[in-house]
Amino acid sequence: MEFIPLYFPDKLHMVNPRGYVGVVTLWSRISWVLDRFAAAGVDLDPRTSPVAVMGNLYGNGLKHLLRNLLYNPQIRYLVVCGRNRSGSREDLINFFTRGVEDYETLGIRCRRVVGTNRTVDHLLGPELFHRPPEILCPGDLTAPDSLAALAGIFARLKPPSGERLPERIALALPPVQVSRYPGNPRAHVIVRDTPLQAWRELLFRLVRFGHLVHLKKGDRQELQNVKVVVEKPGIERAEELARYGFDLERFRAYQRDILDPAPPPGDTSYRYGHRIGAYFGVDGLAEVVRRLQEDARDRHCYISLWDTRRDLTATGGRPCLVSLFFRVFEERLTLTATFRTHNAVDAWLENFYGLMAIQNFVARQTGLETGAITVFSHSISVDVQEYQRAKMVAAEKKFELLFDPHGTFRVTVEDGEIVVYHLYGDMVINEYRGKKAERLQHELARDLALSDIGHALYLGRQLARAEMALARGEPFEEE
């Protein structure tokens, strides 16, 4: 039986296709390993060598290597040698000696090699191998004793005795369909001009990065501690809201309700207007207005809606909106709201319209201009029953050019150096100089000079072009 690779034939080095030994060189170059094999006296003649094939194993290639072995059951031995930089040797050994366990990552059902962090698809397992290959490890081949061990291994190898080989198994790779993409679920910050823009981006983040969680009330796609900043809060056109199933008149009714301090009716456990305006025996908004009228720089204008004694022990009916903080910043009244839990699809935008009503009420009473509204959501999620609707909104996302509040950059080549001018408006506020784009890249990253990914990618392209022009002695002009 000849060795026929199903995966990465161009990455493998064939020695004797009729051999019965596979050599896994881990992270070491195959050409270097060939030299070490020759130094150890291993037969590498394509007509007589016991070695069928050589190939690297960096880590992610384990599933491909195993499939190649299933299709080539004549491989009786695996000689694993070379530099083991990522633990791929242990991944391979443990697969055959300790097996795999069911695992889930990024919403994908898969298997993990026991004792490692290496995952393989759910189709792979050691039980598929009718006769697992014997794994032999001579070391990294850098020391004389390692070469001696290699020579000893090949001296002791027993050629196949002519027994019937198992059938080839062609195991297809299943398509990868992740339900979420990797990322820190507690690090999302969204800054947009309008409420609707912010809501659309919020759904995009939840669809792409949200984690599936299982609650008593059902499954959710969730993120934690999401921060959304709306720089220019204002009422949007009714037609735009209607596109997404929202009713402006309903939002207006909600705005009136959130300013009403009346107690909740008998069938309702709480009302935001009541919690803000009467529940704790104080009219919170009136006190905020009074404090800001007395001192516009006041930093005590904080309203809590959460009643620990009642809400932490009650069996139901707890408020989702738990705090409001008013602050005059850069001559405008800003509002920061914190939500304990948040329904992103149906409730977030309606809640935001309520916050606009609260901010506008205080602004009118104090004569202040309104500024940004910031919303923190400790637990924000999409109900799986609404997931398709969220996906439809997320799918609308288009390429967009966002202004980087950290400023802009101009790249030139001057006096044999790449020069990056950091501008804010028409003013140069810093400059970076060097002959290598990589050095400038690290300096810019260290200083947090950019805040937008698209901006950073653009600047990276210009730095690479400038470095190339400098090396070639050609003029450089920024795109």
XYZ file of C-alpha atoms in Angstrom:
479
model
C 0.000 0.000 0.000
C 1.412 3.393 -0.976
C 1.162 6.482 1.178
C -1.455 8.837 -0.272
C -1.984 12.072 1.686
C -5.514 13.455 1.799
C -4.415 16.749 3.357
C -1.456 19.061 2.734
C 0.421 16.913 0.194
C 2.480 19.982 -0.740
C 3.643 20.372 2.880
C 4.836 16.777 3.275
C 8.173 15.296 2.227
C 7.812 11.842 0.701
C 10.756 9.467 1.185
C 9.534 5.970 0.263
C 5.789 5.848 -0.473
C 5.795 2.135 0.436
C 7.422 2.711 3.815
C 5.749 1.970 7.135
C 7.169 4.799 9.290
C 5.858 8.330 9.527
C 8.136 11.039 10.912
C 6.590 13.991 12.741
C 9.138 16.822 12.905
C 7.018 19.073 15.150
C 8.339 22.667 14.757
C 11.720 21.762 13.242
C 12.368 22.250 9.529
C 11.997 19.042 7.558
C 15.274 19.716 5.714
C 17.103 20.003 9.053
C 15.564 16.748 10.319
C 16.585 14.980 7.103
C 20.185 16.024 7.757
C 19.994 14.704 11.330
C 18.521 11.409 10.125
C 21.376 11.065 7.650
C 23.883 11.834 10.424
C 22.325 9.056 12.527
C 22.690 6.610 9.663
C 18.963 6.203 8.966
C 18.239 4.725 5.541
C 16.640 7.454 3.403
C 16.901 5.691 0.044
C 13.514 6.117 -1.732
C 13.648 2.428 -2.753
C 14.505 0.849 0.611
C 13.837 3.353 3.414
C 11.287 2.376 6.057
C 10.311 6.068 6.203
C 7.271 6.826 4.098
C 6.779 10.504 4.837
C 7.905 13.437 6.971
C 5.850 16.428 8.067
C 5.565 19.141 10.695
C 2.960 19.291 13.454
C 2.491 22.803 14.794
C -0.766 22.121 16.648
C -3.793 22.940 14.547
C -2.747 20.313 12.019
C -3.505 17.400 14.363
C -6.899 16.697 12.795
C -5.319 16.603 9.326
C -2.462 14.347 10.431
C -4.898 11.892 12.029
C -7.003 11.758 8.872
C -3.926 11.088 6.776
C -3.087 8.215 9.134
C -6.608 6.771 8.884
C -6.259 6.740 5.112
C -2.825 5.119 5.326
C -3.109 2.249 7.828
C 0.250 0.838 6.664
C 1.984 3.400 8.904
C 2.937 1.228 11.872
C 5.256 3.660 13.645
C 5.353 7.413 14.237
C 8.768 8.828 15.079
C 8.091 12.142 16.824
C 11.163 14.367 16.990
C 12.344 17.957 16.690
C 11.537 21.108 18.624
C 8.328 20.829 20.663
C 7.369 24.499 20.950
C 3.592 24.290 21.415
C 2.997 20.960 23.128
C 1.939 19.323 19.864
C 3.919 16.195 20.791
C 1.784 15.718 23.909
C -1.369 16.424 21.895
C -0.535 13.549 19.558
C 0.575 11.129 22.270
C -2.411 11.840 24.529
C -4.853 11.371 21.661
C -3.836 7.722 21.412
C -2.995 7.013 25.071
C -5.652 8.995 26.977
C -8.324 9.600 24.369
C -10.725 12.517 23.915
C -13.604 14.074 25.835
C -16.680 15.939 24.652
C -16.188 19.699 24.643
C -17.829 22.865 23.355
C -16.117 26.024 22.164
C -17.551 29.028 20.304
C -20.847 27.141 20.267
C -19.312 24.224 18.338
C -19.647 20.646 19.546
C -16.183 19.115 19.391
C -13.747 16.960 21.353
C -10.711 17.828 23.441
C -7.633 15.655 23.814
C -7.568 14.583 27.465
C -4.887 16.362 29.480
C -4.393 19.110 26.881
C -6.167 22.158 25.474
C -6.092 20.753 21.936
C -9.492 20.381 20.301
C -10.429 18.229 17.333
C -13.744 17.909 15.537
C -16.474 15.676 16.941
C -15.861 12.971 14.300
C -12.353 12.087 15.489
C -11.489 9.598 18.210
C -8.844 6.920 18.859
C -11.511 4.235 18.477
C -11.388 4.798 14.701
C -7.884 3.325 14.536
C -8.084 -0.453 14.131
C -4.389 -0.614 14.989
C -3.003 2.650 16.395
C 0.554 3.476 15.341
C 3.313 3.002 17.882
C 4.771 6.371 18.869
C 8.537 6.621 19.374
C 10.263 9.770 20.688
C 14.057 10.066 20.317
C 14.158 13.729 21.427
C 14.831 16.985 19.615
C 17.853 15.590 17.663
C 20.182 18.384 18.793
C 22.340 16.330 21.190
C 24.456 13.218 20.477
C 22.359 11.053 22.828
C 19.236 12.061 20.881
C 20.857 10.983 17.611
C 21.931 7.730 19.257
C 18.354 7.146 20.398
C 17.154 7.770 16.840
C 19.641 5.269 15.424
C 18.594 2.719 18.051
C 14.910 3.132 17.194
C 15.460 2.336 13.529
C 17.803 -0.540 14.360
C 15.046 -2.172 16.422
C 12.104 -1.536 14.068
C 10.316 -4.649 12.916
C 9.124 -4.519 9.300
C 5.512 -5.547 8.620
C 5.089 -9.323 8.496
C 2.681 -9.295 5.579
C -0.558 -9.420 7.573
C -3.703 -8.008 6.017
C -3.985 -4.238 6.460
C -7.170 -2.498 7.625
C -9.203 -0.702 4.972
C -8.432 2.923 4.229
C -10.779 5.331 6.008
C -11.496 8.640 4.266
C -12.899 10.830 7.029
C -14.090 14.188 5.724
C -13.501 17.373 7.687
C -16.833 18.761 8.896
C -17.509 22.389 7.947
C -16.859 24.834 10.769
C -19.915 26.899 11.658
C -19.306 28.863 14.824
C -22.226 30.347 16.709
C -20.005 33.146 18.032
C -16.572 34.588 17.442
C -13.839 34.791 20.082
C -13.428 37.924 22.149
C -13.633 39.283 25.678
C -17.372 39.259 26.529
C -16.858 42.089 29.047
C -14.875 44.535 26.888
C -17.388 45.936 24.405
C -17.672 49.715 24.069
C -19.945 51.234 21.437
C -19.891 54.932 20.523
C -22.391 56.239 17.987
C -24.191 59.508 17.272
C -27.833 58.365 17.453
C -29.830 55.825 19.480
C -30.771 53.738 16.442
C -27.172 53.581 15.208
C -26.071 52.436 18.660
C -28.840 49.814 18.889
C -27.927 48.319 15.508
C -24.267 48.043 16.503
C -25.282 46.537 19.841
C -27.203 43.742 18.115
C -24.265 43.139 15.781
C -21.951 42.684 18.775
C -24.360 40.303 20.499
C -24.878 38.190 17.394
C -21.158 37.987 16.638
C -19.678 37.743 20.140
C -22.496 36.823 22.547
C -22.158 33.684 24.679
C -24.998 31.190 24.884
C -26.249 30.966 28.480
C -28.978 28.773 29.952
C -31.387 30.527 32.321
C -34.538 29.363 34.081
C -36.569 31.508 31.703
C -34.799 30.126 28.625
C -31.599 30.408 26.614
C -29.969 33.751 25.866
C -27.038 35.068 23.803
C -25.312 37.280 26.369
C -22.549 39.833 26.877
C -21.518 41.443 30.154
C -20.893 45.061 31.125
C -21.467 46.527 27.692
C -20.965 50.294 27.503
C -22.904 52.249 24.887
C -22.332 55.982 24.396
C -24.782 57.987 22.279
C -23.188 61.353 21.547
C -26.209 63.131 20.048
C -29.336 61.637 21.603
C -32.517 62.679 19.862
C -35.815 61.393 18.525
C -35.574 59.584 15.201
C -38.063 59.571 12.373
C -41.091 57.364 12.920
C -40.492 55.648 9.571
C -36.956 54.643 10.542
C -38.139 53.201 13.840
C -41.002 51.368 12.141
C -38.503 49.570 9.872
C -37.373 47.661 12.948
C -40.799 47.128 14.473
C -40.789 50.111 16.848
C -43.621 52.625 17.329
C -42.643 56.232 18.050
C -45.964 56.945 19.775
C -45.393 54.029 22.101
C -41.947 55.437 22.883
C -43.529 58.824 23.652
C -45.985 57.151 26.011
C -43.079 55.389 27.707
C -41.315 58.744 28.111
C -44.353 60.197 29.847
C -44.642 57.156 32.092
C -41.019 57.197 33.243
C -41.472 60.774 34.508
C -44.675 59.929 36.434
C -43.976 59.321 40.156
C -47.325 57.600 40.776
C -47.109 54.185 42.500
C -47.521 51.050 40.405
C -50.995 49.538 39.970
C -51.860 46.399 41.872
C -50.807 44.042 39.100
C -47.335 45.607 38.782
C -44.504 45.336 41.303
C -42.610 48.517 40.397
C -42.505 51.520 38.079
C -39.366 53.434 37.154
C -41.119 56.781 37.574
C -42.200 55.798 41.083
C -38.745 54.519 42.056
C -37.171 57.765 40.828
C -39.758 60.200 42.133
C -41.397 58.842 45.289
C -40.505 55.295 46.376
C -37.631 56.290 48.682
C -39.490 59.308 50.071
C -37.679 61.808 47.876
C -38.278 63.227 44.412
C -34.953 62.263 42.863
C -35.184 64.449 39.768
C -36.266 67.485 41.789
C -33.233 67.055 44.041
C -30.926 66.689 41.034
C -32.333 69.901 39.571
C -31.859 71.710 42.887
C -28.258 70.592 43.256
C -27.333 71.524 39.684
C -28.983 74.918 40.041
C -26.892 75.539 43.138
C -23.676 74.134 41.641
C -23.491 73.057 38.011
C -20.251 71.166 38.816
C -21.936 69.019 41.459
C -20.929 65.335 41.373
C -23.498 64.033 43.842
C -26.415 63.837 41.413
C -26.799 60.080 41.664
C -30.124 58.269 41.899
C -30.388 54.618 42.887
C -33.524 52.708 41.916
C -32.479 49.466 43.603
C -33.922 48.666 47.025
C -31.575 46.037 48.428
C -33.878 45.015 51.292
C -36.807 44.374 48.993
C -35.270 43.577 45.593
C -32.570 41.177 46.742
C -35.026 39.035 48.688
C -38.196 39.317 46.588
C -39.267 36.409 44.401
C -39.932 38.622 41.391
C -40.520 42.100 40.030
C -37.106 43.689 40.349
C -36.125 46.801 38.355
C -33.670 46.425 35.477
C -32.683 50.114 35.536
C -30.773 50.495 38.800
C -29.033 53.887 38.737
C -28.818 57.328 37.107
C -25.877 59.736 37.294
C -26.107 63.339 36.087
C -22.973 65.338 35.409
C -22.256 68.592 33.601
C -19.212 67.867 31.455
C -17.785 70.169 28.791
C -20.703 72.551 29.448
C -23.367 69.928 28.680
C -25.586 67.782 30.869
C -24.547 64.160 30.474
C -26.442 61.183 31.831
C -25.073 57.754 32.709
C -27.533 54.934 33.367
C -26.849 51.439 34.672
C -29.047 48.446 33.921
C -28.808 45.226 35.886
C -30.213 43.157 33.024
C -31.229 44.225 29.558
C -33.289 42.796 26.701
C -31.320 44.082 23.722
C -33.849 43.454 20.962
C -37.068 44.891 22.378
C -36.221 46.888 25.499
C -32.900 48.671 24.957
C -34.114 51.310 22.506
C -37.337 51.952 24.404
C -35.358 52.308 27.630
C -33.042 54.752 25.894
C -35.971 56.929 24.863
C -36.983 56.954 28.517
C -33.495 58.133 29.463
C -33.733 60.938 26.900
C -36.959 62.093 28.573
C -35.254 62.114 31.975
C -32.243 64.028 30.650
C -34.427 66.550 28.815
C -36.537 67.128 31.934
C -33.481 68.000 34.044
C -31.967 70.083 31.227
C -35.124 72.183 30.865
C -35.347 72.793 34.604
C -31.698 73.848 34.829
C -31.296 75.630 31.503
C -28.470 73.297 30.484
C -27.692 71.932 27.034
C -27.970 68.158 26.737
C -24.903 66.048 26.017
C -24.117 62.372 25.659
C -26.034 59.544 27.294
C -24.049 56.501 28.393
C -25.689 53.157 29.153
C -23.977 50.364 31.076
C -25.665 46.968 30.853
C -24.313 44.417 33.312
C -26.087 41.514 31.629
C -27.416 42.215 28.144
C -28.801 39.480 25.960
C -30.881 38.349 23.023
C -33.654 35.842 23.652
C -33.107 32.887 21.319
C -36.725 33.275 20.226
C -35.748 36.696 18.822
C -32.378 35.603 17.494
C -33.372 35.595 13.830
C -34.616 39.169 14.129
C -31.324 40.172 15.734
C -29.374 38.424 12.958
C -31.342 40.305 10.309
C -30.439 43.628 11.927
C -26.795 42.581 12.348
C -26.605 41.505 8.698
C -27.399 45.080 7.622
C -24.052 46.330 8.899
C -22.103 48.037 6.136
C -18.611 49.432 5.813
C -18.448 52.696 7.700
C -15.829 55.364 8.163
C -15.755 56.516 11.773
C -13.891 59.600 12.938
C -11.139 58.678 15.382
C -11.438 61.005 18.399
C -7.718 60.496 19.039
C -6.909 62.531 15.942
C -5.482 61.985 12.460
C -2.027 61.252 11.042
C 0.104 62.370 8.138
C 2.902 60.087 6.935
C 5.924 61.410 5.019
C 9.514 60.420 4.272
C 12.030 63.082 5.330
C 15.839 62.986 5.557
C 15.977 59.211 5.221
C 13.331 58.556 7.882
C 9.632 57.763 8.044
C 7.874 60.612 9.826
C 4.382 60.293 11.295
C 2.735 63.568 12.309
C -0.079 63.232 14.850
C -2.649 65.974 14.231
C -5.716 67.192 16.047
C -7.534 69.566 13.773
C -4.842 71.693 12.148
C -2.414 71.347 15.059
C 0.518 68.906 15.140
C 0.485 67.475 18.665
C 3.216 64.834 18.305
C 5.511 63.218 15.787
C 7.157 59.829 15.414
C 10.364 59.205 13.462
C 12.210 56.067 12.438
C 13.510 53.960 9.586
C 11.358 50.915 10.337
C 7.574 50.758 10.157
C 7.513 48.091 12.874
C 9.238 50.377 15.378
C 6.787 53.191 14.661
C 3.895 50.737 14.940
C 4.971 49.777 18.470
C 5.408 53.415 19.514
C 1.936 54.336 18.237
C 0.411 51.334 20.010
C 2.248 52.145 23.244
C 0.867 55.691 23.237
C -2.688 54.561 22.378
C -2.422 57.100 19.592
C -5.334 55.518 17.702
C -8.672 54.230 18.935
C -10.318 52.932 15.753
C -9.419 49.606 14.108
C -10.074 50.879 10.591
C -7.874 53.902 11.230
C -5.079 51.676 12.554
C -5.232 49.379 9.519
C -5.083 52.360 7.173
C -2.101 53.858 8.989
C -0.366 50.469 8.946
C -0.682 50.344 5.156
C 0.837 53.805 4.837
C 3.752 52.903 7.112
C 4.477 49.795 5.022
C 4.371 51.823 1.803
C 6.635 54.483 3.289
C 9.171 51.875 4.399
C 9.175 50.307 0.931
C 9.642 53.683 -0.747
C 12.500 54.487 1.626
C 14.221 51.160 0.896
C 13.890 51.634 -2.863
C 14.861 55.284 -2.838
C 11.529 56.226 -4.391
C 9.335 59.239 -3.595
C 6.468 58.582 -1.186
C 3.012 60.072 -1.311
C 0.344 59.106 1.201
C -2.805 57.583 -0.288
